[in-house]
mmCIF file of C-alpha atoms and ligand atoms in Angstrom:
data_model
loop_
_atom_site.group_PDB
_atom_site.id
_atom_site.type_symbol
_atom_site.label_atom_id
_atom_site.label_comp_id
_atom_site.label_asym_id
_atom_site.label_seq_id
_atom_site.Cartn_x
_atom_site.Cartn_y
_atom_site.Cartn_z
ATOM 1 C CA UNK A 233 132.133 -4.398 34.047
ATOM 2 C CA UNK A 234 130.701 -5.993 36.997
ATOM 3 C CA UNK A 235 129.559 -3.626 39.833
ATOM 4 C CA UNK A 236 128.110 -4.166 43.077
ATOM 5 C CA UNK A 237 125.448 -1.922 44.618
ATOM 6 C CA UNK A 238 124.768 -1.413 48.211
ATOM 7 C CA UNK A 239 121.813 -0.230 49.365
ATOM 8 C CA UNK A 240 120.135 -1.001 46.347
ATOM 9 C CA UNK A 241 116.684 -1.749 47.776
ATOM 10 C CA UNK A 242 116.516 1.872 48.589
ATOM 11 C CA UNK A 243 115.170 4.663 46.526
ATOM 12 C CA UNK A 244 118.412 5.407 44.680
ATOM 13 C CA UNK A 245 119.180 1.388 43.921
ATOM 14 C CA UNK A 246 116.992 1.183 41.257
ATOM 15 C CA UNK A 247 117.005 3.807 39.373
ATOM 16 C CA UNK A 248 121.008 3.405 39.415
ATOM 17 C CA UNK A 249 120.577 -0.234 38.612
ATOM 18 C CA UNK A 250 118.481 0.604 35.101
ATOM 19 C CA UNK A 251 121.442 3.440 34.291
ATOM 20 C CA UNK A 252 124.148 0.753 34.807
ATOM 21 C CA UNK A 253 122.617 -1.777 32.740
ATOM 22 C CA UNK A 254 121.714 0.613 30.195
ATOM 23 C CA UNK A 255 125.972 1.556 29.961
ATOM 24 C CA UNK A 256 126.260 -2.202 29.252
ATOM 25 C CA UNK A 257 127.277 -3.190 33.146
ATOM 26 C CA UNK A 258 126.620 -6.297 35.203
ATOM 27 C CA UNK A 259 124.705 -5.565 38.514
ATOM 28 C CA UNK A 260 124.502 -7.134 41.129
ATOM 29 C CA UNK A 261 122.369 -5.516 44.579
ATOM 30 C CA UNK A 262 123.564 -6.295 48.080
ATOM 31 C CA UNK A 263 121.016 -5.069 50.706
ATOM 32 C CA UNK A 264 119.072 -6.149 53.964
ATOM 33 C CA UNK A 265 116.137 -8.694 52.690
ATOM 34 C CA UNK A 266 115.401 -10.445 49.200
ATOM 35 C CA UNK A 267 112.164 -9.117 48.614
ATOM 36 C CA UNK A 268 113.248 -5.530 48.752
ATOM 37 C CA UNK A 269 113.371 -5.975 45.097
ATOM 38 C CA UNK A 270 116.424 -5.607 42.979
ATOM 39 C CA UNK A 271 118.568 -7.456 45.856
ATOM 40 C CA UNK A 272 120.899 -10.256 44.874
ATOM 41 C CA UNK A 273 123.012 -10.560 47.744
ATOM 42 C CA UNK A 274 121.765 -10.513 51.663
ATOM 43 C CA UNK A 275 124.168 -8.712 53.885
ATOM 44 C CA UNK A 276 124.114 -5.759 56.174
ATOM 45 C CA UNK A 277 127.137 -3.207 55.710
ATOM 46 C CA UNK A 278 127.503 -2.818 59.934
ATOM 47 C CA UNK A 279 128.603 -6.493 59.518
ATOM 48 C CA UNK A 280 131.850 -6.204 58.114
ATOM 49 C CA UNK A 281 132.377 -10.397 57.501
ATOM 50 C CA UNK A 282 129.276 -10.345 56.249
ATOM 51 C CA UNK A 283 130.443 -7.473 53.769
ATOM 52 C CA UNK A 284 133.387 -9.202 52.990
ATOM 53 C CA UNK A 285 132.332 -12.310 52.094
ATOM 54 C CA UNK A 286 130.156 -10.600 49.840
ATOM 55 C CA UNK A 287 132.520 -8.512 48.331
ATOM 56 C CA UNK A 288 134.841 -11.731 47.789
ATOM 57 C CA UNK A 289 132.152 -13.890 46.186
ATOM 58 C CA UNK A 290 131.623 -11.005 43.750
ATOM 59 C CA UNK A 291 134.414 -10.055 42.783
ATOM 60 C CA UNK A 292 133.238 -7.078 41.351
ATOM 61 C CA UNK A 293 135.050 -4.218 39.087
ATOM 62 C CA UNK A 294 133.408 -1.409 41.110
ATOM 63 C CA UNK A 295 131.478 -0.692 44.214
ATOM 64 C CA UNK A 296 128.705 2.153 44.408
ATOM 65 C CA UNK A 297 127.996 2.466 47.986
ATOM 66 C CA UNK A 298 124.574 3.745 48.434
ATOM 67 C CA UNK A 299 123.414 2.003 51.716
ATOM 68 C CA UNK A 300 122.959 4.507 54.366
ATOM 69 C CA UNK A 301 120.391 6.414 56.457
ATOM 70 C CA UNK A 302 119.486 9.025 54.248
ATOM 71 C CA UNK A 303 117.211 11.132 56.530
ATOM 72 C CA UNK A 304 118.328 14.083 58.380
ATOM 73 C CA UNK A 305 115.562 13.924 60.664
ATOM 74 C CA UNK A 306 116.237 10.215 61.220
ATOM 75 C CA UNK A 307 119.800 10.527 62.011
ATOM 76 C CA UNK A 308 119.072 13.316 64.437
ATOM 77 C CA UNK A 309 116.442 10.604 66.399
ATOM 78 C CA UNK A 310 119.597 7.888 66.734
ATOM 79 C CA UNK A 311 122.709 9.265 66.139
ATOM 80 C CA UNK A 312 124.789 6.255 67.566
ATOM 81 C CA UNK A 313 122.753 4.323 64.901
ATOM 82 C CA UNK A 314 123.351 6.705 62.054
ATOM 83 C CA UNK A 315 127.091 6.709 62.606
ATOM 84 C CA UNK A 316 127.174 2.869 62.648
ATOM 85 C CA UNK A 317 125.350 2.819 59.263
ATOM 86 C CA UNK A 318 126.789 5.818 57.490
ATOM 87 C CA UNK A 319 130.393 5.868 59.132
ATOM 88 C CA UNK A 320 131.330 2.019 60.296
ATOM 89 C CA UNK A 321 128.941 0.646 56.930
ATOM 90 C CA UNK A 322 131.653 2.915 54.711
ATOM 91 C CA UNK A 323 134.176 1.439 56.549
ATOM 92 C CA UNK A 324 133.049 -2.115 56.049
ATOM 93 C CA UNK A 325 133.245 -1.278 52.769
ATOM 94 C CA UNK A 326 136.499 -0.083 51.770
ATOM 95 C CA UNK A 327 137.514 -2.942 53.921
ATOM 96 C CA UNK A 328 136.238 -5.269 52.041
ATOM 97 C CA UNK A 329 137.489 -4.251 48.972
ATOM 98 C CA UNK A 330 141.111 -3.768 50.067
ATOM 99 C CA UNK A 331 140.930 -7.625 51.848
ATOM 100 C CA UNK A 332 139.519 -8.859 48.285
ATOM 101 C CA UNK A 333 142.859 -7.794 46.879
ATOM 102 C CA UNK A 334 141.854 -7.522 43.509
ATOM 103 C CA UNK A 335 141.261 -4.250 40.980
ATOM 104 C CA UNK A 336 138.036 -2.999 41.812
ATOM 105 C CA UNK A 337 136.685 0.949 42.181
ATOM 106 C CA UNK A 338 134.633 2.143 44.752
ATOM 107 C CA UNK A 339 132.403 5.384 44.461
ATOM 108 C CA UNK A 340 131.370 6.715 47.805
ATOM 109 C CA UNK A 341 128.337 8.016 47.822
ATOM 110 C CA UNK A 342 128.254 10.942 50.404
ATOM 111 C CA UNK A 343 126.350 14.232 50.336
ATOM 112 C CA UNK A 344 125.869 17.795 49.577
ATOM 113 C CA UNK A 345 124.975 18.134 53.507
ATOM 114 C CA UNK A 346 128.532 18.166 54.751
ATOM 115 C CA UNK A 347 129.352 21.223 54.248
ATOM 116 C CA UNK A 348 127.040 22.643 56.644
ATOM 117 C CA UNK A 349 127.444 26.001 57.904
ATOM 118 C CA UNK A 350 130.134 26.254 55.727
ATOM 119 C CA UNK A 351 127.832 26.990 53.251
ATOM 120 C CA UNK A 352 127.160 30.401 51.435
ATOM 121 C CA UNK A 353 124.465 31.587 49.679
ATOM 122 C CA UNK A 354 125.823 30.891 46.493
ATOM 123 C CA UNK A 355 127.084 27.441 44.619
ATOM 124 C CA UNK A 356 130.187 26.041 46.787
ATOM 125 C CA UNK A 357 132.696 24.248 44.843
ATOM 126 C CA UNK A 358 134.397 20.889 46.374
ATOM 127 C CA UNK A 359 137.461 23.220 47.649
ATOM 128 C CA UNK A 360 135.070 24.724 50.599
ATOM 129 C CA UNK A 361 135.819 22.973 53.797
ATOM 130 C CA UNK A 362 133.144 21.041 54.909
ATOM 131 C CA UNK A 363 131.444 21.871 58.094
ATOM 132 C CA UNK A 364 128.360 19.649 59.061
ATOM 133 C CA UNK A 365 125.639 21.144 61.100
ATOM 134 C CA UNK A 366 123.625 17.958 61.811
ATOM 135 C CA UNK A 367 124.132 14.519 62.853
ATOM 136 C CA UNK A 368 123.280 13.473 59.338
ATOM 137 C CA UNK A 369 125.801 14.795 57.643
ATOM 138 C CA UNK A 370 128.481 14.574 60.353
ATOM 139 C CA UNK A 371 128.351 11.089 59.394
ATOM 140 C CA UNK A 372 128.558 11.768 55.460
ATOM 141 C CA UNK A 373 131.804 13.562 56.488
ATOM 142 C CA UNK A 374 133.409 10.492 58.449
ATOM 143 C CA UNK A 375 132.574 7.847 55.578
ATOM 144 C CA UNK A 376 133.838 10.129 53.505
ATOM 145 C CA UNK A 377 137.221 10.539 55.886
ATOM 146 C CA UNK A 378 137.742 6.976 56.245
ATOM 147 C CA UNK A 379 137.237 6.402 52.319
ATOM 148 C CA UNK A 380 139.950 8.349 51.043
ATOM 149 C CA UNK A 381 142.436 7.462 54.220
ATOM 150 C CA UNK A 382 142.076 4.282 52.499
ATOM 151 C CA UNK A 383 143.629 5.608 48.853
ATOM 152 C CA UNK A 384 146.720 5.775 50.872
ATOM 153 C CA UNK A 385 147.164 2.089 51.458
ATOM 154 C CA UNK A 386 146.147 1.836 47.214
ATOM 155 C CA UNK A 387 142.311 1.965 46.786
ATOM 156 C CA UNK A 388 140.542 3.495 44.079
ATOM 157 C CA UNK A 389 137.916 5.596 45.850
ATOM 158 C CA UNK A 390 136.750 8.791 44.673
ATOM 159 C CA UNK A 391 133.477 10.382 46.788
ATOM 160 C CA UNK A 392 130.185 11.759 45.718
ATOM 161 C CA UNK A 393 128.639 14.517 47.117
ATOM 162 C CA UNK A 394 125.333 14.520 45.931
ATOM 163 C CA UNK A 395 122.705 17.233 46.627
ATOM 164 C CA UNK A 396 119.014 16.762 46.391
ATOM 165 C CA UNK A 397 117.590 14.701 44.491
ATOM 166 C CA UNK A 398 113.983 13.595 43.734
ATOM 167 C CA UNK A 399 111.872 11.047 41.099
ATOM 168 C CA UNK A 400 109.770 8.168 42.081
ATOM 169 C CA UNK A 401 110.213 5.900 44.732
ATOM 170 C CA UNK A 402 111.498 8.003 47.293
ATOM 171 C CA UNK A 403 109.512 7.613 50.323
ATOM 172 C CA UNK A 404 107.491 10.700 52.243
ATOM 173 C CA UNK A 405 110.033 10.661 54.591
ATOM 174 C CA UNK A 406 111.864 13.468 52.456
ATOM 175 C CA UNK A 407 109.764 16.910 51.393
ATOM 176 C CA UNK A 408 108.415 16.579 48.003
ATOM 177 C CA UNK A 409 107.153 12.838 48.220
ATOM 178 C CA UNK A 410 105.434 14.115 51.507
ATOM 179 C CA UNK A 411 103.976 17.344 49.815
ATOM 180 C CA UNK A 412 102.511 14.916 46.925
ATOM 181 C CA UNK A 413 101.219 12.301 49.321
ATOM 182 C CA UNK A 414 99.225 14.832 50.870
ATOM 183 C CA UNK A 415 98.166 16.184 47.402
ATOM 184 C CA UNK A 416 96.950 12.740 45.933
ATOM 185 C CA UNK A 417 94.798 12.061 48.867
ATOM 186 C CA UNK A 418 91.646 14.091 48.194
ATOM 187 C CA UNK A 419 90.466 13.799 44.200
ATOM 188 C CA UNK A 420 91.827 16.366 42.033
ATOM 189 C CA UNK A 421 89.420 19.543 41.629
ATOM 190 C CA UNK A 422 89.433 18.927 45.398
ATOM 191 C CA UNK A 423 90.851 21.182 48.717
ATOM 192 C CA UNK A 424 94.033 20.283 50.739
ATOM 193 C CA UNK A 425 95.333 21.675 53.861
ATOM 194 C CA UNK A 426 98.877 20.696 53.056
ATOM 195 C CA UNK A 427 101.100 20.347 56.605
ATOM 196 C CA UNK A 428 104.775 21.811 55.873
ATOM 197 C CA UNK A 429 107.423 22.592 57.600
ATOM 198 C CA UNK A 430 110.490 25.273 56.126
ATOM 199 C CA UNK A 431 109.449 26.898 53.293
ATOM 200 C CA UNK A 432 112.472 29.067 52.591
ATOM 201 C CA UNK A 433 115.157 26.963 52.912
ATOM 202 C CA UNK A 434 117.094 26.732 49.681
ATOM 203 C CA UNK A 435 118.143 23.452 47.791
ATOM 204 C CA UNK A 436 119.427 22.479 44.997
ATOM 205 C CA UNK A 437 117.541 19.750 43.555
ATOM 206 C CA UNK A 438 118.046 17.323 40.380
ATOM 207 C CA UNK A 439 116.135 14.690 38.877
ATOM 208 C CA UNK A 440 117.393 11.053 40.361
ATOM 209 C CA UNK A 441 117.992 10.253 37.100
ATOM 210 C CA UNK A 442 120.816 12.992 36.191
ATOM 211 C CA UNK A 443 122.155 12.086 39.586
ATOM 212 C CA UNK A 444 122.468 8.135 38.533
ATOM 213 C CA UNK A 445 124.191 9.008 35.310
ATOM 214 C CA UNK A 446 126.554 11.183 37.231
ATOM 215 C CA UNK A 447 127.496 7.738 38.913
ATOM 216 C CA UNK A 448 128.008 6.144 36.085
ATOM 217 C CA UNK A 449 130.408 8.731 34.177
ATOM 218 C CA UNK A 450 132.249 8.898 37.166
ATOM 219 C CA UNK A 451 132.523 4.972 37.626
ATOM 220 C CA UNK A 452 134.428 5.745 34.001
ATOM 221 C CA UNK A 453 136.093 8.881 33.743
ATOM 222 C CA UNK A 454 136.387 10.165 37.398
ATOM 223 C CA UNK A 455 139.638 10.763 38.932
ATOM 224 C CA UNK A 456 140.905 8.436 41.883
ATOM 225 C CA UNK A 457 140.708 10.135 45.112
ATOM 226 C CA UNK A 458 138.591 13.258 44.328
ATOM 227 C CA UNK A 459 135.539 14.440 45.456
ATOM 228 C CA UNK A 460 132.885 15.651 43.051
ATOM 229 C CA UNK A 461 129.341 17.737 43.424
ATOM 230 C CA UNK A 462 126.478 16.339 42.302
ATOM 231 C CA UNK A 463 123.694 18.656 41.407
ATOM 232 C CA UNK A 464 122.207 21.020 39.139
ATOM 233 C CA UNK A 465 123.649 24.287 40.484
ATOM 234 C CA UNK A 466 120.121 26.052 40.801
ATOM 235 C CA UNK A 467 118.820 27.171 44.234
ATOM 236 C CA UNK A 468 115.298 26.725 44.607
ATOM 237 C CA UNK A 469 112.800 27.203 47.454
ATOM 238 C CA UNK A 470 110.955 24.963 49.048
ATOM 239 C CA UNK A 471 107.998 26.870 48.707
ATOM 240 C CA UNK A 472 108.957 27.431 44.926
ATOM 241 C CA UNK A 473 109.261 23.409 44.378
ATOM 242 C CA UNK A 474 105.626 23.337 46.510
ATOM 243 C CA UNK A 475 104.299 26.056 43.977
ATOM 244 C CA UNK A 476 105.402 23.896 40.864
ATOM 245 C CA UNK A 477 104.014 20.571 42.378
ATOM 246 C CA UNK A 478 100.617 22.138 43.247
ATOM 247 C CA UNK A 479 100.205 23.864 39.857
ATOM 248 C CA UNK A 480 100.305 19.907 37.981
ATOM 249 C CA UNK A 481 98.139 18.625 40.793
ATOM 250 C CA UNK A 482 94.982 20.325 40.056
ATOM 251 C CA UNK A 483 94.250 21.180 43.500
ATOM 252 C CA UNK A 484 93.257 23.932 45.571
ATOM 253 C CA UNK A 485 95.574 24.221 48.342
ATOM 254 C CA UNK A 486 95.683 25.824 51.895
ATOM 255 C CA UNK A 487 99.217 25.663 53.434
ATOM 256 C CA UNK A 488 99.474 25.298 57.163
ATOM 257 C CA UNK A 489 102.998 24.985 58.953
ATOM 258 C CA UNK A 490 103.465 21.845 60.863
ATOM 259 C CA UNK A 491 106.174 22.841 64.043
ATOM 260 C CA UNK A 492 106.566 18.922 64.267
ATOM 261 C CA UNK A 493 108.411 19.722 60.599
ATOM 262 C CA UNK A 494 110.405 22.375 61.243
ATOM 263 C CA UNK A 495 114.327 21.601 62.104
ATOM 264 C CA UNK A 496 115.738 22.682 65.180
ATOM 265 C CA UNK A 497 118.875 23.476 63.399
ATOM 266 C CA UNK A 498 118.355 24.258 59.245
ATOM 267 C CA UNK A 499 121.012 25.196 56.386
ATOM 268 C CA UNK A 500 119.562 27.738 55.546
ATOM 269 C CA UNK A 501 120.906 27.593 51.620
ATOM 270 C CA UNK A 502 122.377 24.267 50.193
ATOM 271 C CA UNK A 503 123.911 24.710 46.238
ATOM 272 C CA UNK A 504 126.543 22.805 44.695
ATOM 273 C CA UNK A 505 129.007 24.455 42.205
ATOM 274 C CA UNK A 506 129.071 21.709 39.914
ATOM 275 C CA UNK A 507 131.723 22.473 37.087
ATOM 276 C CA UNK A 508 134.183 19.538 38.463
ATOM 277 C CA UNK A 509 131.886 17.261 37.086
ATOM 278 C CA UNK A 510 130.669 18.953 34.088
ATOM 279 C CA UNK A 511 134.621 19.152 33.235
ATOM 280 C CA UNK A 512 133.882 15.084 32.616
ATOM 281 C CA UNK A 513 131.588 15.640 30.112
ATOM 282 C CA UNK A 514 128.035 15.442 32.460
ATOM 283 C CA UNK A 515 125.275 17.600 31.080
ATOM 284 C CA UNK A 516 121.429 17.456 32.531
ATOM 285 C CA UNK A 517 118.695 15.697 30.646
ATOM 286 C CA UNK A 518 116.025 15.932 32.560
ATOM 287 C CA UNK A 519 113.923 18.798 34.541
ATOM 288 C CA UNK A 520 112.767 18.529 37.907
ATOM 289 C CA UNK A 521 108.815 19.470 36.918
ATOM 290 C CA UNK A 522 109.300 15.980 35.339
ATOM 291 C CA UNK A 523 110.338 14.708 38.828
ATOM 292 C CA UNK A 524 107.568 16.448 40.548
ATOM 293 C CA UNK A 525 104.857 15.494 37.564
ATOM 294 C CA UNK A 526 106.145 11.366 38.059
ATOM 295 C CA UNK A 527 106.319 11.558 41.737
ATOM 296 C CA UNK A 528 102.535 13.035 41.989
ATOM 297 C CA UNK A 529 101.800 10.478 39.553
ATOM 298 C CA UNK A 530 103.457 7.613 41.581
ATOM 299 C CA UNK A 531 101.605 8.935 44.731
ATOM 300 C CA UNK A 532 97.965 9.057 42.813
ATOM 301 C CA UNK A 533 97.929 5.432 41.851
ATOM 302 C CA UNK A 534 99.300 4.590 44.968
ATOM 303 C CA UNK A 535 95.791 6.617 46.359
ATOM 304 C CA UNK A 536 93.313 4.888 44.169
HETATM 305 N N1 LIG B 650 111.160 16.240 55.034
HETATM 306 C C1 LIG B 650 110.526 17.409 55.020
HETATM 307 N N2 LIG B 650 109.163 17.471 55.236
HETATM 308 N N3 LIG B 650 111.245 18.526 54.739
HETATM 309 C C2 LIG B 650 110.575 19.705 54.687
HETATM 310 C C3 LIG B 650 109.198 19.823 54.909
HETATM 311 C C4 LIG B 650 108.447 18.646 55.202
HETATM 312 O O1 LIG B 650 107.244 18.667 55.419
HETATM 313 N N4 LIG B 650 108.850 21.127 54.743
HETATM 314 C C5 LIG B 650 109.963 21.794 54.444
HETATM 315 N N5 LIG B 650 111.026 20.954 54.409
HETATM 316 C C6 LIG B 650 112.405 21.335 54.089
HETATM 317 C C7 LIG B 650 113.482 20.797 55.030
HETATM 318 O O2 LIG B 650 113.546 21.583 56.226
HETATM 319 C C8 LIG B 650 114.712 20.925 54.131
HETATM 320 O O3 LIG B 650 115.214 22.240 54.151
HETATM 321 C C9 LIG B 650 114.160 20.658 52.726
HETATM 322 O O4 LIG B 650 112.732 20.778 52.833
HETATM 323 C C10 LIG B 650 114.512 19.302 52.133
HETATM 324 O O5 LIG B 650 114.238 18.308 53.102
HETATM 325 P P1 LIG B 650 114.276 16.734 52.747
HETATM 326 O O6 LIG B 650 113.491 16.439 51.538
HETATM 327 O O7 LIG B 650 113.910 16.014 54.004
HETATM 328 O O8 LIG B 650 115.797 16.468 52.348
HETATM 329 P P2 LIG B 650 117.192 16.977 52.964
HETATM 330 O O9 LIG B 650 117.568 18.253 52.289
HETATM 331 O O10 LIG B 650 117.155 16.977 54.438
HETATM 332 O O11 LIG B 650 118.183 15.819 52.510
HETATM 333 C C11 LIG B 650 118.138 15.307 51.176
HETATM 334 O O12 LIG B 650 119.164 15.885 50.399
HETATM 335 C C12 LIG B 650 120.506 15.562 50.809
HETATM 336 C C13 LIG B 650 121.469 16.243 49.844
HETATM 337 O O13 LIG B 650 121.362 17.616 49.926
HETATM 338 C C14 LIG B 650 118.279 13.788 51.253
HETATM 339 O O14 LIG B 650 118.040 13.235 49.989
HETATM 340 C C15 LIG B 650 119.662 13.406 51.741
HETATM 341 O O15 LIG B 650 119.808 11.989 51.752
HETATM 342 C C16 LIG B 650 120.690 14.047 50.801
HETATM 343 O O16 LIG B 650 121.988 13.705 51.203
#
């Protein structure tokens, strides 16, 4: 099977890339400039004939589309930007893949984040109508929209709706890689005034890796045209996650709350139900103190 990954240059690309070639699959990364790493193929999925030559010079059997803005904060800065990436980039997409005319599957990658204030405080199944509360995931919602209006003129799209998830190579941007930055900067033994923002928001986070291999089974046993959760269906606190990543660092820590941090509008909880896609067979393999213990380690070296 040959399948094409956008965004692959991003945090998610590579780890996705090692779990496809490890199922036997041919990969091949499109993405914004060769020496991202892992990039085969230069195009930008806001150009949609750029996209679709690509798509047609690949031929591939599937399409995992990754590329996106990925930050909630960022969106929220340049929300006419985030909708062209996230909304129009998905559209480019599917596009391309109908125009190619030939039998290929294309796995959305959305997120958890749509659903917004819709959410509980429990695990919410994929039958709970999504309701975005940010900019971010408004535009989750409309690539996800104008991926399955697409199944009706025959495409094989099904959408994931991933929630969070964490392992090296994510950038501080996003809360734990910041926390650890902050960590690996004074010597271990050492004190740190760690900057935060919401500690008791609730998330639901996974190891990148279980979230890759969700891909993957889906690429093979999901069902055309459904949506599936991605996640581990554990709530956890920020300040829980900080408590595990401080207790492997070694450090003595003094927590100070950074208003520069804090949202102006927060989900309070965020769990995914995620028996849809244990129902094809998925099962966990790895923890997220792992997650934390490799992404303080990737953040040390990066230090020395
Ligand atoms: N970034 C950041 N920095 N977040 C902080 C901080 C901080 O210093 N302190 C507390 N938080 C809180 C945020 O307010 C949020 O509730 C939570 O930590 C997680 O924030 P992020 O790591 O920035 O991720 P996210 O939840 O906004 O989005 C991630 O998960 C989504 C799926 O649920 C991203 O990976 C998205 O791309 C993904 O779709």
């Amino acid at each position: 099977m040959r399948v094409l990954v956008t965004g692959a240059g991003g945090f998610v690309g590579p780890h996705l890339r090692r779990a496809l070639q490890a199922a036997g699959a041919e990969v091949l990364g499109l993405g914004l400039h060769l020496h991202e790493g892992g990039i085969d193929i230069v195009a930008d999925v806001t150009d949609a004939t750029a996209t679709a030559a690509a798509v047609a010079k690949v031929k591939p059997d599937a399409v995992v589309h990754l590329a996106g803005l990925s930050s909630v904060a960022e969106c929220s800065k340049d929300p006419m930007r985030a909708f062209q990436i996230n909304a129009s980039g998905a559209l480019s997409v599917v596009q391309a893949v109908l125009a190619a005319k030939s039998p290929c599957r294309v796995l959305l990658v959305s997120s958890g984040e749509v659903y917004g204030a819709a959410a509980g405080t429990g695990p919410m199944n994929e039958q709970v109508l999504p309701d975005p509360m940010n900019v971010y995931g408004a535009t989750k919602r409309a690539g996800e929209i104008i991926a399955l209006q697409h199944r009706h003129q025959g495409l094989d799209v099904m959408i994931a709706r991933p929630f969070n998830h964490i392992g090296p190579g994510q950038t501080p941007t996003f809360v734990l890689p910041s926390f650890a930055q902050q960590l690996a900067a004074v010597h271990r033994g050492g004190k740190v005034t760690l900057e935060v923002g919401n500690l008791s928001a609730v998330r639901d986070f996974s190891h990148v890796q279980d979230i890759v291999d969700s891909y993957v089974l889906m690429l093979s046993k999901g069902k055309a045209g459904e949506i599936y959760n991605l996640g581990s269906g554990v709530g956890r606190t920020i300040e829980s996650m900080l408590q595990l990543l401080v207790a492997q660092s070694g450090r003595e820590v003094t927590v100070k709350v950074d208003p520069k941090r804090l949202r102006p509008v927060e989900i309070p909880t965020l769990i995914g139900d995620v028996q849809k896609l244990k129902a094809l067979g998925w099962a966990p393999s790895r923890t997220v103190e792992s997650a934390l213990g490799e992404i303080l380690e990737e953040m040390e070296s990066r230090a020395r």
